[in-house]
Coordinates of C-alpha atoms and ligand atoms in Angstrom, one line a residue:
X1 CA -50.1 101.5 -34.9
X2 CA -49.1 98.1 -36.3
X3 CA -51.7 95.6 -37.1
X4 CA -51.3 91.9 -38.0
X5 CA -54.3 91.1 -40.2
X6 CA -55.6 87.7 -41.3
X7 CA -58.0 86.8 -44.1
X8 CA -59.1 83.3 -44.9
X9 CA -62.5 84.1 -46.2
X10 CA -62.4 81.9 -49.4
X11 CA -59.5 80.4 -51.3
X12 CA -56.6 82.6 -50.3
X13 CA -54.7 82.3 -47.1
X14 CA -53.4 85.8 -46.5
X15 CA -51.6 87.6 -43.6
X16 CA -50.3 91.2 -43.6
X17 CA -48.7 93.7 -41.4
X18 CA -50.0 97.2 -41.9
X19 CA -49.5 100.7 -40.3
X20 CA -52.4 103.0 -41.2
X21 CA -52.7 102.9 -44.9
X22 CA -49.1 101.6 -45.3
X23 CA -48.5 98.0 -46.2
X24 CA -45.4 96.6 -44.5
X25 CA -46.0 93.0 -45.7
X26 CA -48.8 91.2 -47.4
X27 CA -48.4 87.5 -48.0
X28 CA -51.0 85.7 -50.1
X29 CA -51.0 82.0 -50.6
X30 CA -53.5 81.1 -53.3
X31 CA -55.3 77.8 -53.4
X32 CA -56.3 78.1 -57.1
X33 CA -54.3 75.0 -58.1
X34 CA -56.1 72.9 -55.5
X35 CA -59.6 74.0 -56.6
X36 CA -59.0 74.3 -60.4
X37 CA -59.8 70.7 -61.3
X38 CA -63.1 70.9 -59.5
X39 CA -64.2 74.1 -61.4
X40 CA -64.8 76.0 -58.2
X41 CA -63.9 76.3 -54.5
X42 CA -64.4 73.0 -52.5
X43 CA -65.1 74.0 -48.9
X44 CA -63.5 71.0 -47.2
X45 CA -60.3 71.4 -49.3
X46 CA -60.2 75.1 -48.6
X47 CA -60.4 74.5 -44.9
X48 CA -57.6 72.0 -44.9
X49 CA -55.3 74.1 -47.1
X50 CA -55.9 77.1 -44.8
X51 CA -55.1 75.0 -41.7
X52 CA -51.9 73.6 -43.3
X53 CA -50.6 77.0 -44.5
X54 CA -51.7 79.6 -41.9
X55 CA -48.7 79.3 -39.5
X56 CA -46.3 79.4 -42.4
X57 CA -48.0 82.5 -44.0
X58 CA -47.9 84.3 -40.6
X59 CA -44.2 83.5 -40.2
X60 CA -43.5 84.8 -43.7
X61 CA -45.4 88.1 -43.1
X62 CA -43.4 88.7 -39.9
X63 CA -40.0 87.4 -41.3
X64 CA -40.2 90.0 -44.1
X65 CA -40.1 92.7 -41.5
X66 CA -37.6 90.8 -39.3
X67 CA -40.2 90.8 -36.5
X68 CA -39.2 88.3 -33.9
X69 CA -41.3 89.4 -31.1
X70 CA -44.9 89.9 -32.1
X71 CA -45.8 91.0 -28.6
X72 CA -43.6 94.1 -28.8
X73 CA -44.1 95.1 -32.5
X74 CA -47.7 94.5 -33.1
X75 CA -50.5 96.5 -31.4
X76 CA -53.6 94.7 -32.7
X77 CA -54.7 91.5 -34.4
X78 CA -57.3 91.9 -37.1
X79 CA -59.3 89.1 -38.8
X80 CA -62.1 88.8 -41.3
X81 CA -65.1 87.4 -39.6
X82 CA -67.4 87.2 -42.6
X83 CA -68.9 87.0 -45.1
X84 CA -67.2 84.1 -46.8
X85 CA -67.0 80.3 -46.6
X86 CA -67.8 79.5 -42.9
X87 CA -65.3 76.6 -42.7
X88 CA -62.6 78.7 -44.2
X89 CA -63.3 81.8 -42.1
X90 CA -63.1 79.7 -39.0
X91 CA -59.4 79.0 -39.5
X92 CA -58.4 82.6 -39.6
X93 CA -60.7 83.6 -36.7
X94 CA -59.3 80.7 -34.5
X95 CA -55.8 81.7 -35.3
X96 CA -56.4 85.3 -34.5
X97 CA -57.9 84.4 -31.1
X98 CA -55.0 82.1 -30.4
X99 CA -52.5 84.9 -31.2
X100 CA -54.5 87.5 -29.2
X101 CA -54.6 85.3 -26.2
X102 CA -51.0 84.3 -26.3
X103 CA -49.7 87.9 -26.8
X104 CA -52.4 89.7 -24.9
X105 CA -53.7 91.7 -27.8
X106 CA -57.1 93.0 -28.7
X107 CA -58.8 91.7 -31.8
X108 CA -60.4 93.9 -34.5
X109 CA -63.2 92.1 -36.4
X110 CA -63.4 93.2 -40.0
X111 CA -66.1 92.5 -42.5
X112 CA -64.6 91.2 -45.8
X113 CA -66.5 93.7 -47.9
X114 CA -65.3 96.7 -45.8
X115 CA -61.8 95.3 -46.5
X116 CA -62.5 95.5 -50.2
X117 CA -63.7 99.1 -49.8
X118 CA -60.5 100.2 -47.9
X119 CA -58.3 98.4 -50.5
X120 CA -58.8 101.6 -52.6
X121 CA -56.9 103.5 -50.0
X122 CA -53.8 101.3 -49.7
X123 CA -50.7 103.4 -50.2
X124 CA -48.3 102.5 -52.9
X125 CA -44.6 103.2 -52.6
X126 CA -45.0 106.8 -53.7
X127 CA -47.5 107.3 -50.9
X128 CA -50.5 107.5 -53.3
X129 CA -53.4 108.0 -53.0
X130 CA -52.3 111.2 -51.3
X131 CA -55.8 112.6 -51.1
X132 CA -57.5 112.4 -47.7
X133 CA -60.9 110.8 -47.7
X134 CA -63.6 113.0 -49.3
X135 CA -66.9 111.6 -48.0
X136 CA -69.4 110.5 -49.1
X137 CA -68.3 107.9 -51.7
X138 CA -70.5 105.7 -53.8
X139 CA -68.9 102.2 -53.8
X140 CA -69.3 99.5 -56.4
X141 CA -68.1 96.2 -55.0
X142 CA -67.9 93.3 -57.5
X143 CA -66.4 90.0 -56.5
X144 CA -67.0 86.3 -56.8
X145 CA -69.5 86.3 -53.9
X146 CA -70.9 89.9 -53.9
X147 CA -72.2 92.6 -56.2
X148 CA -73.1 95.7 -54.1
X149 CA -73.6 99.4 -54.3
X150 CA -72.8 101.1 -51.1
X151 CA -72.8 104.6 -49.8
X152 CA -69.6 105.0 -47.7
X153 CA -70.8 107.9 -45.6
X154 CA -67.8 108.2 -43.3
X155 CA -65.2 105.9 -41.8
X156 CA -66.8 102.5 -40.9
X157 CA -70.3 103.9 -41.8
X158 CA -71.9 102.2 -44.7
X159 CA -75.4 101.9 -46.3
X160 CA -76.0 99.2 -48.9
X161 CA -78.3 100.7 -51.5
X162 CA -78.2 97.9 -54.1
X163 CA -77.2 94.2 -54.2
X164 CA -77.6 91.1 -56.2
X165 CA -80.8 89.3 -55.7
X166 CA -79.2 86.0 -56.9
X167 CA -75.7 85.4 -58.3
X168 CA -72.8 87.7 -58.0
X169 CA -71.2 89.2 -61.2
X170 CA -68.0 87.3 -60.7
X171 CA -69.9 84.1 -60.1
X172 CA -71.8 84.7 -63.4
X173 CA -68.5 84.9 -65.2
X174 CA -67.1 81.8 -63.5
X175 CA -70.2 79.8 -64.3
X176 CA -70.2 80.7 -67.9
X177 CA -66.5 79.8 -68.2
X178 CA -67.3 76.5 -66.5
X179 CA -70.2 75.7 -69.0
X180 CA -67.7 76.3 -71.8
X181 CA -65.0 74.1 -70.1
X182 CA -62.6 77.0 -70.0
X183 CA -61.3 76.6 -66.4
X184 CA -61.4 78.4 -63.1
X185 CA -61.5 81.2 -62.1
X186 CA -63.5 82.2 -65.2
X187 CA -63.3 86.0 -65.0
X188 CA -59.6 86.4 -66.2
X189 CA -60.0 83.7 -68.9
X190 CA -63.1 85.4 -70.2
X191 CA -61.3 88.8 -70.2
X192 CA -58.5 87.4 -72.3
X193 CA -60.7 85.8 -74.9
X194 CA -63.3 88.7 -74.9
X195 CA -60.5 91.1 -76.1
X196 CA -60.4 89.1 -79.4
X197 CA -64.2 88.9 -79.8
X198 CA -67.1 91.1 -80.8
X199 CA -69.1 92.3 -77.8
X200 CA -72.2 92.9 -80.0
X201 CA -72.1 89.4 -81.6
X202 CA -75.2 88.3 -79.7
X203 CA -77.6 90.3 -77.5
X204 CA -78.3 88.5 -74.3
X205 CA -81.2 89.8 -72.0
X206 CA -80.1 92.6 -69.7
X207 CA -81.7 91.6 -66.4
X208 CA -83.4 94.2 -64.2
X209 CA -82.3 96.9 -66.6
X210 CA -85.8 98.3 -66.7
X211 CA -86.3 98.2 -62.9
X212 CA -85.6 101.5 -61.2
X213 CA -84.2 100.0 -58.1
X214 CA -80.4 99.5 -57.7
X215 CA -80.4 95.7 -57.4
X216 CA -78.6 93.3 -59.7
X217 CA -79.6 89.9 -61.0
X218 CA -77.4 87.5 -63.1
X219 CA -79.0 84.1 -62.8
X220 CA -81.5 84.7 -65.7
X221 CA -78.6 85.8 -67.9
X222 CA -76.7 82.6 -66.9
X223 CA -79.6 80.4 -67.8
X224 CA -80.1 82.2 -71.1
X225 CA -76.4 81.7 -71.9
X226 CA -76.7 78.0 -71.0
X227 CA -79.6 77.4 -73.5
X228 CA -78.0 79.6 -76.1
X229 CA -74.8 77.5 -76.2
X230 CA -76.7 74.3 -75.8
X231 CA -78.5 74.9 -79.0
X232 CA -75.3 75.8 -80.9
X233 CA -73.4 73.2 -83.0
X234 CA -70.1 72.3 -81.5
X235 CA -68.2 73.8 -84.5
X236 CA -70.1 77.0 -84.2
X237 CA -69.4 77.2 -80.5
X238 CA -65.7 76.7 -81.1
X239 CA -65.5 79.1 -84.1
X240 CA -67.3 81.8 -82.2
X241 CA -66.0 81.3 -78.7
X242 CA -64.4 84.7 -78.5
X243 CA -67.5 86.4 -79.7
X244 CA -69.7 84.4 -77.3
X245 CA -67.7 85.3 -74.2
X246 CA -67.2 88.9 -75.3
X247 CA -71.0 89.3 -75.7
X248 CA -71.7 87.6 -72.4
X249 CA -69.1 89.8 -70.6
X250 CA -70.5 92.9 -72.2
X251 CA -73.9 92.0 -70.8
X252 CA -72.6 91.5 -67.3
X253 CA -70.7 94.8 -67.4
X254 CA -73.7 96.7 -69.0
X255 CA -75.7 95.7 -65.9
X256 CA -73.0 97.0 -63.6
X257 CA -72.6 100.2 -65.5
X258 CA -76.3 100.8 -65.8
X259 CA -76.9 100.5 -62.1
X260 CA -73.8 102.5 -61.2
X261 CA -75.0 105.4 -63.3
X262 CA -78.5 105.1 -61.8
X263 CA -77.0 105.2 -58.3
X264 CA -75.0 108.3 -59.2
X265 CA -78.2 110.0 -60.5
X266 CA -80.2 109.0 -57.5
X267 CA -77.6 109.9 -54.8
X268 CA -75.9 112.8 -56.7
X269 CA -72.5 111.3 -55.6
X270 CA -69.8 111.5 -58.2
X271 CA -66.9 110.3 -56.1
X272 CA -66.7 106.6 -56.8
X273 CA -64.7 103.7 -55.3
X274 CA -64.7 100.4 -57.2
X275 CA -63.2 97.3 -55.8
X276 CA -63.3 93.5 -55.7
X277 CA -61.9 90.7 -57.9
X278 CA -63.8 91.6 -61.0
X279 CA -62.3 95.1 -61.1
X280 CA -59.0 93.4 -62.1
X281 CA -60.6 93.6 -65.5
X282 CA -59.0 96.4 -67.5
X283 CA -62.0 96.8 -69.9
X284 CA -64.4 97.2 -67.0
X285 CA -62.2 99.8 -65.4
X286 CA -62.0 101.7 -68.7
X287 CA -65.8 101.6 -69.0
X288 CA -66.2 103.0 -65.5
X289 CA -63.6 105.7 -66.2
X290 CA -65.5 106.7 -69.4
X291 CA -68.7 106.9 -67.4
X292 CA -67.1 109.1 -64.8
X293 CA -65.7 111.4 -67.5
X294 CA -69.2 112.0 -68.7
X295 CA -70.3 113.1 -65.3
X296 CA -67.0 114.9 -64.4
X297 CA -66.7 112.5 -61.5
X298 CA -63.7 110.7 -60.0
X299 CA -63.0 107.1 -59.4
X300 CA -60.5 105.4 -57.2
X301 CA -59.5 101.8 -57.8
X302 CA -57.2 99.7 -55.6
X303 CA -53.6 100.7 -56.4
X304 CA -52.1 97.2 -57.2
X305 CA -53.2 94.2 -59.1
X306 CA -53.0 92.0 -56.0
X307 CA -55.4 94.3 -54.2
X308 CA -58.3 93.5 -56.5
X309 CA -58.4 90.0 -55.2
X310 CA -58.5 88.8 -51.6
X311 CA -55.7 89.9 -49.3
X312 CA -55.1 90.6 -45.7
X313 CA -53.6 94.1 -46.1
X314 CA -57.0 95.5 -47.0
X315 CA -58.3 94.0 -43.8
X316 CA -55.5 95.7 -41.8
X317 CA -56.3 99.1 -43.4
X318 CA -60.0 98.8 -42.5
X319 CA -58.9 97.6 -39.0
X320 CA -56.8 100.8 -38.5
X321 CA -59.9 103.0 -38.9
X322 CA -61.9 100.7 -36.6
X323 CA -59.2 100.9 -33.9
X324 CA -59.2 104.7 -34.2
X325 CA -62.9 104.5 -33.4
X326 CA -62.4 102.1 -30.5
X327 CA -64.0 99.2 -32.3
X328 CA -62.3 96.0 -31.1
X329 CA -63.2 93.1 -28.9
X330 CA -61.8 92.7 -25.4
X331 CA -63.6 89.5 -24.6
X332 CA -62.6 87.0 -27.3
X333 CA -65.8 85.1 -27.0
X334 CA -67.6 88.3 -28.3
X335 CA -65.9 87.6 -31.6
X336 CA -68.2 84.6 -32.1
X337 CA -71.3 86.6 -31.6
X338 CA -70.8 89.2 -34.4
X339 CA -73.3 88.8 -37.2
X340 CA -71.3 87.3 -40.0
X341 CA -72.8 88.6 -43.2
X342 CA -73.9 92.2 -43.5
X343 CA -71.8 95.2 -44.0
X344 CA -72.9 97.7 -41.3
Ligands
KG4_1 O1 -62.7 89.5 -54.7 P1 -62.4 88.1 -55.1 O2 -60.9 87.8 -55.4 O3 -62.9 87.1 -54.2 C1 -64.2 87.2 -53.6 O4 -64.2 87.8 -52.5 O5 -65.1 86.6 -54.2 O6 -63.2 87.9 -56.5 C2 -63.1 86.8 -57.3 C3 -63.8 86.9 -58.6 C4 -64.0 85.7 -59.4 O7 -65.3 85.5 -59.8 C5 -63.1 85.9 -60.6 O8 -63.5 85.2 -61.7 C6 -63.2 87.4 -60.7 O9 -63.1 87.9 -59.4 N1 -62.0 88.0 -61.5 C7 -62.2 88.6 -62.7 C8 -60.9 88.9 -63.1 N2 -60.0 88.5 -62.2 C9 -60.7 87.9 -61.2 N3 -63.3 88.9 -63.4 C10 -63.1 89.6 -64.5 N4 -61.9 89.9 -65.0 C11 -60.7 89.6 -64.3 N5 -59.5 90.0 -64.8
ZN2 ZN1 -63.2 89.2 -51.7

């Protein structure tokens, strides 16, 4: 079963062709250079860039496979319907409908976060991960827009057990980097500088660490970081930049690890999936592995670097399991009536 998948949820225009968990092509056009000078994603610019690029990216994804006739070679069209930037999502959804109409295909609507979950099962060239799914999984999703703990009970069956009540963890990293004038996206810049700093240089408040629920909160931490650096002399800020970002990153990751551990204790699930842009961070992955060693649990991350960030192949993989369950839309107008935000 071949699927052409489209994701335009934020600042990457991506199109992929997948077959089950196999990735035949996965084209990603990043808009980072467009948004960089604004210190974050500008919706109107994102929309325009998606519109300008989408046809080209589709062509590239098909050309890689020498597919000339989409009608013959592709069985379904999949597209991210949400969550994400509404004006950006619209571009991919509109294109998916146009292709489905033209080539008489069914559309599989995919939630962006279920795409991130299935990114852990993308096969690499050696065919790994070889393991079949061993349900249930406890999933930690950490991206620029989301921080969630999810029980992945079975294919396309999720229960959110914890989420952020304000900012997402990636957003907290991006905003701190912006306050320090370090550039966008902040996560990878902070990772690089934090390696050279002392994570225990300053103790920032650990939000919700005393609460026994599984929710996260990062906006108080961000505010406390803002006032802390505001009260520092410029020379001190420059001299201790690496220590500052290292301590801040440590606090963000402590919150993630603390709630992940609590979720493991509450649910008894030791089979973990961890995905989303922030998981590109090597140090965070090491800390998760260390935690899992303590519990003799297992963790599966996405198999390639490009799979931590947004990409259409993960949407194609999730779509495959939806198609197997008969989840697709016949009437294209139905596509517009799907609730955009929640993973369910
Ligand atoms: O999943 P993603 O690409 O897009 C969303 O769906 O939001 O996540 C983007 C987030 C940004 O906040 C970015 O700063 C963060 O992932 N990120 C990182 C790293 N690479 C990207 N955070 C920490 N360390 C990294 N190496
Ligand atoms: Zn994402």
